[in-house]
mmCIF file of C-alpha atoms in Angstrom:
data_model
loop_
_atom_site.group_PDB
_atom_site.id
_atom_site.type_symbol
_atom_site.label_atom_id
_atom_site.label_comp_id
_atom_site.label_asym_id
_atom_site.label_seq_id
_atom_site.Cartn_x
_atom_site.Cartn_y
_atom_site.Cartn_z
ATOM 1 C CA UNK A 6 114.049 120.154 83.166
ATOM 2 C CA UNK A 7 114.141 121.969 86.711
ATOM 3 C CA UNK A 8 112.097 118.890 88.062
ATOM 4 C CA UNK A 9 114.442 116.628 87.368
ATOM 5 C CA UNK A 10 116.839 117.987 90.265
ATOM 6 C CA UNK A 11 114.087 117.140 92.801
ATOM 7 C CA UNK A 12 114.097 113.618 93.270
ATOM 8 C CA UNK A 13 117.971 114.116 93.506
ATOM 9 C CA UNK A 14 116.935 116.677 96.143
ATOM 10 C CA UNK A 15 114.025 115.296 98.039
ATOM 11 C CA UNK A 16 115.830 112.177 99.842
ATOM 12 C CA UNK A 17 117.580 114.596 102.032
ATOM 13 C CA UNK A 18 114.224 115.983 103.665
ATOM 14 C CA UNK A 19 112.771 112.944 103.829
ATOM 15 C CA UNK A 20 115.390 110.781 105.717
ATOM 16 C CA UNK A 21 115.384 112.664 109.085
ATOM 17 C CA UNK A 22 110.862 112.976 108.703
ATOM 18 C CA UNK A 23 110.932 109.069 107.925
ATOM 19 C CA UNK A 24 113.786 108.142 110.877
ATOM 20 C CA UNK A 25 111.277 110.220 113.053
ATOM 21 C CA UNK A 26 108.153 109.288 112.161
ATOM 22 C CA UNK A 27 109.192 104.901 112.242
ATOM 23 C CA UNK A 28 109.767 105.770 116.494
ATOM 24 C CA UNK A 29 106.337 106.253 115.745
ATOM 25 C CA UNK A 30 105.124 103.441 114.277
ATOM 26 C CA UNK A 31 104.256 99.905 115.324
ATOM 27 C CA UNK A 32 107.238 97.615 114.322
ATOM 28 C CA UNK A 33 105.650 95.933 111.125
ATOM 29 C CA UNK A 34 104.071 99.056 109.618
ATOM 30 C CA UNK A 35 108.030 101.052 110.375
ATOM 31 C CA UNK A 36 109.788 98.588 108.211
ATOM 32 C CA UNK A 37 107.153 98.398 105.651
ATOM 33 C CA UNK A 38 106.955 102.466 105.014
ATOM 34 C CA UNK A 39 110.536 102.898 105.104
ATOM 35 C CA UNK A 40 111.266 100.111 102.333
ATOM 36 C CA UNK A 41 108.737 101.522 99.996
ATOM 37 C CA UNK A 42 109.974 105.062 100.802
ATOM 38 C CA UNK A 43 113.569 104.515 100.193
ATOM 39 C CA UNK A 44 112.862 102.319 97.027
ATOM 40 C CA UNK A 45 110.778 105.068 95.834
ATOM 41 C CA UNK A 46 112.916 107.822 96.609
ATOM 42 C CA UNK A 47 115.512 105.822 95.164
ATOM 43 C CA UNK A 48 114.018 105.060 91.863
ATOM 44 C CA UNK A 49 112.803 108.310 91.306
ATOM 45 C CA UNK A 50 116.779 109.544 91.399
ATOM 46 C CA UNK A 51 117.946 107.468 89.111
ATOM 47 C CA UNK A 52 115.381 108.154 86.897
ATOM 48 C CA UNK A 53 116.839 111.964 87.512
ATOM 49 C CA UNK A 54 119.558 110.957 86.814
ATOM 50 C CA UNK A 55 118.715 108.979 83.467
ATOM 51 C CA UNK A 56 116.875 112.389 82.203
ATOM 52 C CA UNK A 57 120.138 113.676 82.736
ATOM 53 C CA UNK A 58 121.925 111.814 80.936
ATOM 54 C CA UNK A 59 119.780 111.533 77.963
ATOM 55 C CA UNK A 60 118.993 115.062 77.554
ATOM 56 C CA UNK A 61 123.356 115.635 77.035
ATOM 57 C CA UNK A 62 123.454 112.738 74.837
ATOM 58 C CA UNK A 63 120.206 114.017 72.617
ATOM 59 C CA UNK A 64 122.357 116.936 71.973
ATOM 60 C CA UNK A 65 125.108 114.583 70.517
ATOM 61 C CA UNK A 66 124.781 114.472 66.457
ATOM 62 C CA UNK A 67 124.967 111.167 66.110
ATOM 63 C CA UNK A 68 122.132 109.878 68.974
ATOM 64 C CA UNK A 69 120.440 112.612 67.238
ATOM 65 C CA UNK A 70 120.338 111.775 63.813
ATOM 66 C CA UNK A 71 119.260 108.584 65.264
ATOM 67 C CA UNK A 72 116.005 110.275 66.552
ATOM 68 C CA UNK A 73 115.838 112.049 62.976
ATOM 69 C CA UNK A 74 115.795 115.251 64.117
ATOM 70 C CA UNK A 75 118.852 117.923 64.295
ATOM 71 C CA UNK A 76 119.900 118.627 67.579
ATOM 72 C CA UNK A 77 119.987 123.031 67.349
ATOM 73 C CA UNK A 78 115.748 121.886 67.730
ATOM 74 C CA UNK A 79 116.170 120.737 71.190
ATOM 75 C CA UNK A 80 116.995 124.326 71.982
ATOM 76 C CA UNK A 81 120.316 125.882 73.960
ATOM 77 C CA UNK A 82 119.495 124.514 77.037
ATOM 78 C CA UNK A 83 121.840 125.695 79.936
ATOM 79 C CA UNK A 84 125.811 125.515 80.077
ATOM 80 C CA UNK A 85 125.340 123.671 82.282
ATOM 81 C CA UNK A 86 123.347 120.411 80.243
ATOM 82 C CA UNK A 87 126.504 118.890 78.868
ATOM 83 C CA UNK A 88 129.126 118.415 81.769
ATOM 84 C CA UNK A 89 125.515 118.168 84.102
ATOM 85 C CA UNK A 90 124.900 114.787 81.471
ATOM 86 C CA UNK A 91 128.641 113.317 82.279
ATOM 87 C CA UNK A 92 128.436 113.166 85.599
ATOM 88 C CA UNK A 93 124.685 111.614 85.099
ATOM 89 C CA UNK A 94 126.361 109.507 83.043
ATOM 90 C CA UNK A 95 129.289 108.644 85.049
ATOM 91 C CA UNK A 96 126.699 107.942 88.123
ATOM 92 C CA UNK A 97 124.770 105.945 85.688
ATOM 93 C CA UNK A 98 127.993 103.838 85.071
ATOM 94 C CA UNK A 99 129.120 103.469 89.025
ATOM 95 C CA UNK A 100 125.291 102.386 89.669
ATOM 96 C CA UNK A 101 126.087 99.674 86.554
ATOM 97 C CA UNK A 102 129.060 98.365 88.023
ATOM 98 C CA UNK A 103 128.198 99.143 92.393
ATOM 99 C CA UNK A 104 124.756 97.442 92.249
ATOM 100 C CA UNK A 105 125.768 93.989 90.442
ATOM 101 C CA UNK A 106 129.047 93.540 91.956
ATOM 102 C CA UNK A 107 127.115 94.179 95.997
ATOM 103 C CA UNK A 108 124.351 91.531 94.738
ATOM 104 C CA UNK A 109 126.685 88.928 93.705
ATOM 105 C CA UNK A 110 128.649 89.901 97.543
ATOM 106 C CA UNK A 111 125.145 89.111 98.848
ATOM 107 C CA UNK A 112 124.862 85.852 97.493
ATOM 108 C CA UNK A 113 128.320 84.194 97.568
ATOM 109 C CA UNK A 114 128.077 85.369 101.615
ATOM 110 C CA UNK A 115 124.480 83.829 101.683
ATOM 111 C CA UNK A 116 126.022 80.522 99.738
ATOM 112 C CA UNK A 117 129.371 79.743 101.476
ATOM 113 C CA UNK A 118 126.433 79.945 105.024
ATOM 114 C CA UNK A 119 124.590 77.689 103.601
ATOM 115 C CA UNK A 120 126.877 75.189 101.826
ATOM 116 C CA UNK A 121 128.782 75.623 105.490
ATOM 117 C CA UNK A 122 125.679 74.317 107.871
ATOM 118 C CA UNK A 123 125.145 71.579 105.095
ATOM 119 C CA UNK A 124 127.731 70.083 106.851
ATOM 120 C CA UNK A 125 126.665 71.050 110.450
ATOM 121 C CA UNK A 126 123.663 68.466 112.563
ATOM 122 C CA UNK A 127 120.142 69.572 112.058
ATOM 123 C CA UNK A 128 117.104 69.810 113.250
ATOM 124 C CA UNK A 129 114.445 70.882 111.094
ATOM 125 C CA UNK A 130 115.388 74.636 110.191
ATOM 126 C CA UNK A 131 117.753 74.817 113.152
ATOM 127 C CA UNK A 132 121.508 74.062 112.492
ATOM 128 C CA UNK A 133 123.671 74.133 115.486
ATOM 129 C CA UNK A 134 127.396 74.952 115.013
ATOM 130 C CA UNK A 135 130.130 73.465 116.942
ATOM 131 C CA UNK A 136 131.468 76.994 118.282
ATOM 132 C CA UNK A 137 132.618 78.800 121.543
ATOM 133 C CA UNK A 138 131.600 82.296 120.369
ATOM 134 C CA UNK A 139 128.592 82.974 121.338
ATOM 135 C CA UNK A 140 126.008 83.277 117.998
ATOM 136 C CA UNK A 141 122.428 83.508 116.422
ATOM 137 C CA UNK A 142 121.775 84.931 112.974
ATOM 138 C CA UNK A 143 118.308 83.954 110.273
ATOM 139 C CA UNK A 144 119.854 82.768 107.522
ATOM 140 C CA UNK A 145 117.673 83.011 104.654
ATOM 141 C CA UNK A 146 117.170 81.044 101.476
ATOM 142 C CA UNK A 147 115.796 77.491 100.055
ATOM 143 C CA UNK A 148 115.448 76.335 103.036
ATOM 144 C CA UNK A 149 115.465 79.330 106.003
ATOM 145 C CA UNK A 150 118.037 78.230 108.473
ATOM 146 C CA UNK A 151 118.245 79.194 112.177
ATOM 147 C CA UNK A 152 122.207 79.481 112.760
ATOM 148 C CA UNK A 153 123.319 78.850 116.745
ATOM 149 C CA UNK A 154 126.410 78.303 118.141
ATOM 150 C CA UNK A 155 127.374 75.877 121.102
ATOM 151 C CA UNK A 156 128.545 79.003 122.574
ATOM 152 C CA UNK A 157 125.249 80.381 122.342
ATOM 153 C CA UNK A 158 123.305 77.972 123.745
ATOM 154 C CA UNK A 159 124.912 77.436 126.607
ATOM 155 C CA UNK A 160 124.770 80.654 127.263
ATOM 156 C CA UNK A 161 120.792 80.838 127.511
ATOM 157 C CA UNK A 162 118.890 78.877 129.780
ATOM 158 C CA UNK A 163 116.171 76.491 127.632
ATOM 159 C CA UNK A 164 112.978 78.913 127.741
ATOM 160 C CA UNK A 165 115.523 81.462 126.844
ATOM 161 C CA UNK A 166 116.540 79.466 123.982
ATOM 162 C CA UNK A 167 112.959 78.944 123.201
ATOM 163 C CA UNK A 168 112.481 82.785 122.665
ATOM 164 C CA UNK A 169 115.641 83.068 120.588
ATOM 165 C CA UNK A 170 114.166 80.467 117.990
ATOM 166 C CA UNK A 171 110.742 82.466 118.169
ATOM 167 C CA UNK A 172 112.879 85.778 117.670
ATOM 168 C CA UNK A 173 115.402 84.150 114.526
ATOM 169 C CA UNK A 174 112.412 82.430 113.305
ATOM 170 C CA UNK A 175 109.780 85.591 112.377
ATOM 171 C CA UNK A 176 112.884 87.000 110.916
ATOM 172 C CA UNK A 177 112.293 83.977 108.249
ATOM 173 C CA UNK A 178 108.928 84.055 108.398
ATOM 174 C CA UNK A 179 108.541 87.665 107.788
ATOM 175 C CA UNK A 180 111.386 87.172 105.323
ATOM 176 C CA UNK A 181 113.186 90.831 107.073
ATOM 177 C CA UNK A 182 116.461 89.791 104.501
ATOM 178 C CA UNK A 183 114.062 91.112 101.378
ATOM 179 C CA UNK A 184 113.570 94.425 103.585
ATOM 180 C CA UNK A 185 117.178 94.338 104.376
ATOM 181 C CA UNK A 186 118.252 94.248 100.518
ATOM 182 C CA UNK A 187 115.465 96.910 98.994
ATOM 183 C CA UNK A 188 116.902 98.836 101.647
ATOM 184 C CA UNK A 189 120.732 98.505 100.574
ATOM 185 C CA UNK A 190 119.643 98.793 97.113
ATOM 186 C CA UNK A 191 118.003 101.880 98.148
ATOM 187 C CA UNK A 192 121.258 103.375 99.867
ATOM 188 C CA UNK A 193 123.311 101.668 96.249
ATOM 189 C CA UNK A 194 121.091 104.169 94.417
ATOM 190 C CA UNK A 195 121.343 107.385 96.512
ATOM 191 C CA UNK A 196 123.663 107.673 99.159
ATOM 192 C CA UNK A 197 121.790 110.190 101.142
ATOM 193 C CA UNK A 198 118.847 107.247 101.907
ATOM 194 C CA UNK A 199 121.664 106.045 104.007
ATOM 195 C CA UNK A 200 119.936 107.140 106.777
ATOM 196 C CA UNK A 201 117.329 104.647 106.984
ATOM 197 C CA UNK A 202 119.123 101.888 107.141
ATOM 198 C CA UNK A 203 119.193 102.040 111.342
ATOM 199 C CA UNK A 204 115.708 103.037 111.916
ATOM 200 C CA UNK A 205 115.239 99.587 108.908
ATOM 201 C CA UNK A 206 117.330 97.688 111.033
ATOM 202 C CA UNK A 207 115.660 98.544 114.789
ATOM 203 C CA UNK A 208 111.712 98.253 113.479
ATOM 204 C CA UNK A 209 113.097 94.635 111.574
ATOM 205 C CA UNK A 210 114.899 93.681 115.168
ATOM 206 C CA UNK A 211 111.415 94.967 117.042
ATOM 207 C CA UNK A 212 108.806 93.398 114.659
ATOM 208 C CA UNK A 213 111.072 90.033 115.555
ATOM 209 C CA UNK A 214 110.941 90.545 119.396
ATOM 210 C CA UNK A 215 107.065 91.719 119.066
ATOM 211 C CA UNK A 216 106.390 88.213 117.694
ATOM 212 C CA UNK A 217 108.845 86.375 119.960
ATOM 213 C CA UNK A 218 106.837 87.950 122.805
ATOM 214 C CA UNK A 219 103.306 86.595 121.318
ATOM 215 C CA UNK A 220 104.780 82.931 120.958
ATOM 216 C CA UNK A 221 106.184 82.377 124.309
ATOM 217 C CA UNK A 222 103.663 84.572 125.607
ATOM 218 C CA UNK A 223 105.883 86.004 127.370
ATOM 219 C CA UNK A 224 107.784 89.651 127.244
ATOM 220 C CA UNK A 225 109.556 89.640 130.693
ATOM 221 C CA UNK A 226 111.491 86.691 129.417
ATOM 222 C CA UNK A 227 112.268 87.966 125.851
ATOM 223 C CA UNK A 228 113.391 91.169 127.079
ATOM 224 C CA UNK A 229 115.817 88.851 129.051
ATOM 225 C CA UNK A 230 116.342 86.384 126.557
ATOM 226 C CA UNK A 231 117.294 88.935 123.822
ATOM 227 C CA UNK A 232 119.515 91.243 126.479
ATOM 228 C CA UNK A 233 121.495 87.782 127.798
ATOM 229 C CA UNK A 234 121.952 86.712 124.187
ATOM 230 C CA UNK A 235 123.248 90.283 122.709
ATOM 231 C CA UNK A 236 125.300 90.676 126.235
ATOM 232 C CA UNK A 237 127.002 86.668 125.196
ATOM 233 C CA UNK A 238 127.594 87.312 121.891
ATOM 234 C CA UNK A 239 128.925 91.564 122.476
ATOM 235 C CA UNK A 240 132.074 89.992 124.820
ATOM 236 C CA UNK A 241 132.871 87.125 122.358
ATOM 237 C CA UNK A 242 133.017 90.232 119.610
ATOM 238 C CA UNK A 243 131.996 90.482 116.622
ATOM 239 C CA UNK A 244 131.502 87.062 114.381
ATOM 240 C CA UNK A 245 131.408 86.510 110.799
ATOM 241 C CA UNK A 246 127.828 86.478 108.537
ATOM 242 C CA UNK A 247 125.874 87.360 105.474
ATOM 243 C CA UNK A 248 125.264 91.037 105.802
ATOM 244 C CA UNK A 249 121.961 90.007 104.747
ATOM 245 C CA UNK A 250 121.129 87.248 107.899
ATOM 246 C CA UNK A 251 119.225 88.672 110.967
ATOM 247 C CA UNK A 252 120.298 88.320 115.035
ATOM 248 C CA UNK A 253 118.682 88.867 117.980
ATOM 249 C CA UNK A 254 121.835 90.548 119.154
ATOM 250 C CA UNK A 255 121.725 93.301 116.447
ATOM 251 C CA UNK A 256 121.020 97.124 117.179
ATOM 252 C CA UNK A 257 120.439 99.038 120.193
ATOM 253 C CA UNK A 258 119.441 96.329 122.578
ATOM 254 C CA UNK A 259 118.770 98.453 125.727
ATOM 255 C CA UNK A 260 116.520 99.902 123.606
ATOM 256 C CA UNK A 261 114.707 96.776 122.446
ATOM 257 C CA UNK A 262 114.791 95.447 125.538
ATOM 258 C CA UNK A 263 113.086 98.605 127.300
ATOM 259 C CA UNK A 264 110.412 98.441 124.142
ATOM 260 C CA UNK A 265 109.547 95.307 125.625
ATOM 261 C CA UNK A 266 109.121 95.809 129.307
ATOM 262 C CA UNK A 267 107.446 99.087 128.712
ATOM 263 C CA UNK A 268 104.810 99.032 126.240
ATOM 264 C CA UNK A 269 105.040 102.398 124.597
ATOM 265 C CA UNK A 270 102.355 105.264 125.763
ATOM 266 C CA UNK A 271 99.890 106.462 123.211
ATOM 267 C CA UNK A 272 101.051 108.565 120.851
ATOM 268 C CA UNK A 273 98.920 111.113 119.321
ATOM 269 C CA UNK A 274 97.538 111.269 115.906
ATOM 270 C CA UNK A 275 98.300 114.643 115.397
ATOM 271 C CA UNK A 276 102.431 114.268 114.956
ATOM 272 C CA UNK A 277 102.111 110.842 113.208
ATOM 273 C CA UNK A 278 99.408 112.308 110.789
ATOM 274 C CA UNK A 279 101.334 115.139 110.175
ATOM 275 C CA UNK A 280 104.484 112.871 109.271
ATOM 276 C CA UNK A 281 103.332 110.797 107.312
ATOM 277 C CA UNK A 282 101.552 113.930 105.149
ATOM 278 C CA UNK A 283 104.492 115.303 105.173
ATOM 279 C CA UNK A 284 106.544 111.649 103.827
ATOM 280 C CA UNK A 285 103.972 111.392 101.194
ATOM 281 C CA UNK A 286 103.884 114.679 99.692
ATOM 282 C CA UNK A 287 108.256 113.682 99.249
ATOM 283 C CA UNK A 288 107.265 110.959 97.857
ATOM 284 C CA UNK A 289 104.881 112.218 95.414
ATOM 285 C CA UNK A 290 107.392 115.124 94.789
ATOM 286 C CA UNK A 291 109.835 112.954 93.645
ATOM 287 C CA UNK A 292 108.064 110.189 92.068
ATOM 288 C CA UNK A 293 105.671 113.438 90.424
ATOM 289 C CA UNK A 294 108.721 115.464 89.375
ATOM 290 C CA UNK A 295 111.135 112.608 87.704
ATOM 291 C CA UNK A 296 107.710 111.994 85.280
ATOM 292 C CA UNK A 297 107.518 115.750 84.773
ATOM 293 C CA UNK A 298 110.594 116.001 83.147
ATOM 294 C CA UNK A 299 110.007 112.563 81.673
ATOM 295 C CA UNK A 300 107.140 114.174 79.694
ATOM 296 C CA UNK A 301 108.858 117.712 79.449
ATOM 297 C CA UNK A 302 111.715 115.386 77.396
ATOM 298 C CA UNK A 303 109.787 113.380 75.473
ATOM 299 C CA UNK A 304 107.819 116.576 74.080
ATOM 300 C CA UNK A 305 111.250 118.290 73.428
ATOM 301 C CA UNK A 306 111.960 115.225 71.439
ATOM 302 C CA UNK A 307 108.719 114.969 69.062
ATOM 303 C CA UNK A 308 108.475 119.018 68.915
ATOM 304 C CA UNK A 309 111.918 118.787 67.189
ATOM 305 C CA UNK A 310 110.941 115.865 65.576
ATOM 306 C CA UNK A 311 108.089 117.517 64.108
ATOM 307 C CA UNK A 312 110.471 120.553 63.073
ATOM 308 C CA UNK A 313 112.715 118.355 61.247
ATOM 309 C CA UNK A 314 109.776 116.570 59.278
ATOM 310 C CA UNK A 315 108.204 120.169 58.668
ATOM 311 C CA UNK A 316 111.907 121.559 56.951
ATOM 312 C CA UNK A 317 112.587 118.855 55.301
ATOM 313 C CA UNK A 318 111.730 118.904 51.248
ATOM 314 C CA UNK A 319 110.340 115.619 51.387
ATOM 315 C CA UNK A 320 107.914 116.007 54.435
ATOM 316 C CA UNK A 321 104.022 116.916 54.177
#
């Protein structure tokens, strides 16, 4: 059962590598890669917790009776088997409470925001909220909305508003809130994956920046609009909005503006390929280790059941 520990430890290596690798990838590719990596690693680590808890539970007499074998037929195990199983079971119980609670919280925030938008004047997917504090964000849902305050409209010129709307619309069209939700789920399942939050958020904002630049055909205008919107929103302080909403004013705005004004220099192929191979190895190792541990446990149970049948006076 040594393999069962690998999925719990691999994220400690994978997160720093992923943060570096995301900087070398196009924003859209980086967002997909970070989300997929986080979900696979989180799923593997959760499977490892289940296996650890199950290994200890099978040694309980009443659980073994359900499987029709004696607990001692599984072997003595290590002295840490039972304490580890208890800790794993407690961790799983905590996840069973934490994940649904966070999901309900996100849904409540989105529903409350949509109810508020329902009472504001709107045009298509654009909803203007009377508020002197500059703010704008993409509100996911059915339908998705671009929420903008009157304060933000006054802070930008007409062309800069077009950029802002194109940016937020890119979030809605790309369903970027699903990437955020996947990242939040992964963090809830394995806290070490928290380090992927910032690069994922940055990749999503850069993705929307590039979409807005293509829609307007002016990278300098896009950079200026993003910068002015961020300055206006920052001067007014943080505004309340749903956690799964996305806004052009989030993240390291100076870095995003620089990326818009100065196209990235071509990156050599060797380093991205090396990092990609390392991340692929991490994902493969984590998933394969969880599968191997599950197979080992399954084989142990089948062996114990076979021995019980062999020892039974009614056995074949």
